[in-house]
Amino acid sequence: MKINENFSRLEKNYLFIEIAKRVKAYETAHPDVSLIRMGIGDVTRPIVPAVIEAMKKGVDEMGDPKTFKGYEDSGTGYDFLKQAVASYYQSFGVTVALDEIRINDGAKSDTGNIVDVFGKGTVALITDPAYPVYVDTNIMAGNTVIYADSTEENGFAAMPDPNVRADVIYLCSPNNPTGSVYTKEQLKIWVDYAKENDAVIIFDAAYEAFISDPTLPRSIFEIEGARTCAVEMCSLSKTAGFTGMRCGYTVIPNELTAKTESGDTVRLSEIWNRRQGSKFNGVSYPVQCAAAAVFTEEGLKQIRENIAYYQNNAKIIGDTLDALGIFYTGGKHSPYIWMKCPRGMDSWTFFDFLLDQAHVVGTPGAGFGKNGTHFFRLTAFNTPENTKRAMENLKNALK
Ligand code: PLP
């Protein structure tokens, strides 16, 4: 066989490898220094008790001949979980039907796999900087990738250029890596642009649970017209600490259609179902039981405590940057703080500076796109004690 040539067009996946290499070299040279890790986007709080209880019950059911479950018929998730997701959407005013919800093993799978249904010659419009999966999977599929710039000037919330055409648009709000959140007005401009172009928006809402201002949209479906041009992908990874459990959900409205090459109109949901029917067999029953418990009154109360814990860490970082007069986005409705590197440093120079002078490990913005060259991502997933220590160290380093 021959390898898909598109893989040779991918950027080398070196960001976290290079970080690990530099950290290891530093630790070897300074064995008595304890580093504070604020780079990785993984949660640190354990799964909440209501969810663990539900998962245990699901496991027990699998061991009982009366309640044992094999393959799930549809592979799109049990109704009890879809019902829980639909009620959750309803809590912020969005109505979705059960047959529009598809349960999956996390948002990475669907944000990556959706390229399977895009036609030949698709032009994908992706914000820069962005979560790397969008760019990589479009390049693997041989699509053309174009960019919408997120910059300091627009508060790292890229907006469409009416003179540029695209078939697919990737938006992520609250954003990884920049932590910025689109307002309803901004999303309406994107929705209108998508309709104008007959394009589809892939809306990644993996961090919606961090939004604490009720006027900010948690779902693209809060925007008029979005049901005919958008797919939404969401995850329990950051909402409920499911990075190691693996569960998320995708909403494809029944009204959303696209054209075949011969000009016929087809429902996107039907094509996606066909794709999933061949390549995906659903999420394990105990994990779906656990996921449904997230949306119970008790579950929501418990996960909100963890989110508040991270939000408090983000505030410690934001307050420090405010005091230092450093520009940043995020931190308010997001676990990410996207800061401008001080003293004109580029992001890798600042990485080394921060490691050496403050003993803090972060993520250089250059790893997320060209507009990250002079920016840096810190995450709120450490303890409050370490976050405070890191910020004290940063202040001292910049004295
Ligand atoms: N989307 C964004 C923007 C992310 O940052 C992540 C994970 O970091 C994901 C999707 C994938 O999440 P998961 O596959 O764990 O649900």
mmCIF file of C-alpha atoms and ligand atoms in Angstrom, residues 41-42 104-109 111 131 133-134 172 174-177 204-207 233-238 242-243 246-248 336 377, ligand 1:
data_model
loop_
_atom_site.group_PDB
_atom_site.id
_atom_site.type_symbol
_atom_site.label_atom_id
_atom_site.label_comp_id
_atom_site.label_asym_id
_atom_site.label_seq_id
_atom_site.Cartn_x
_atom_site.Cartn_y
_atom_site.Cartn_z
ATOM 1 C CA GLY A 41 -5.503 21.100 29.244
ATOM 2 C CA ASP A 42 -6.501 18.143 31.389
ATOM 3 C CA ASN A 104 -20.154 9.707 21.535
ATOM 4 C CA ASP A 105 -16.865 8.983 23.266
ATOM 5 C CA GLY A 106 -15.867 12.649 23.485
ATOM 6 C CA ALA A 107 -15.765 15.704 21.259
ATOM 7 C CA LYS A 108 -12.415 14.889 19.693
ATOM 8 C CA SER A 109 -13.891 11.946 17.787
ATOM 9 C CA THR A 111 -14.846 17.137 15.609
ATOM 10 C CA TYR A 131 -7.613 23.601 18.677
ATOM 11 C CA VAL A 133 -7.746 18.884 15.483
ATOM 12 C CA TYR A 134 -9.749 21.039 13.039
ATOM 13 C CA CYS A 172 -15.083 27.178 19.316
ATOM 14 C CA PRO A 174 -15.420 29.499 24.890
ATOM 15 C CA ASN A 175 -12.285 29.089 22.885
ATOM 16 C CA ASN A 176 -9.334 26.808 23.299
ATOM 17 C CA PRO A 177 -6.665 28.221 23.461
ATOM 18 C CA ASP A 204 -17.377 23.248 19.396
ATOM 19 C CA ALA A 205 -18.984 23.975 22.764
ATOM 20 C CA ALA A 206 -16.664 21.777 24.840
ATOM 21 C CA TYR A 207 -16.220 24.567 27.414
ATOM 22 C CA MET A 233 -20.320 19.293 19.484
ATOM 23 C CA CYS A 234 -20.083 19.116 23.212
ATOM 24 C CA SER A 235 -18.188 17.110 25.779
ATOM 25 C CA LEU A 236 -18.353 16.058 29.399
ATOM 26 C CA SER A 237 -14.547 16.133 29.611
ATOM 27 C CA LYS A 238 -14.214 19.620 31.051
ATOM 28 C CA PHE A 242 -14.703 12.959 31.925
ATOM 29 C CA THR A 243 -11.312 13.152 30.174
ATOM 30 C CA ARG A 246 -14.897 9.483 27.532
ATOM 31 C CA CYS A 247 -18.365 10.779 26.765
ATOM 32 C CA GLY A 248 -19.730 13.669 24.723
ATOM 33 C CA TYR A 336 -7.740 29.075 29.794
ATOM 34 C CA ARG A 377 -1.663 29.719 27.328
HETATM 35 N N1 PLP B 1 -12.688 20.558 21.661
HETATM 36 C C1 PLP B 1 -11.836 21.358 22.292
HETATM 37 C C2 PLP B 1 -11.833 22.798 21.951
HETATM 38 C C3 PLP B 1 -10.940 20.860 23.236
HETATM 39 O O1 PLP B 1 -10.080 21.687 23.844
HETATM 40 C C4 PLP B 1 -10.955 19.471 23.537
HETATM 41 C C5 PLP B 1 -10.050 18.886 24.503
HETATM 42 O O2 PLP B 1 -9.137 19.457 25.027
HETATM 43 C C6 PLP B 1 -11.868 18.685 22.836
HETATM 44 C C7 PLP B 1 -12.716 19.246 21.913
HETATM 45 C C8 PLP B 1 -11.904 17.201 23.010
HETATM 46 O O3 PLP B 1 -12.440 16.800 24.167
HETATM 47 P P1 PLP B 1 -12.859 15.304 24.457
HETATM 48 O O4 PLP B 1 -12.498 14.443 23.295
HETATM 49 O O5 PLP B 1 -12.090 14.928 25.678
HETATM 50 O O6 PLP B 1 -14.325 15.359 24.666
#
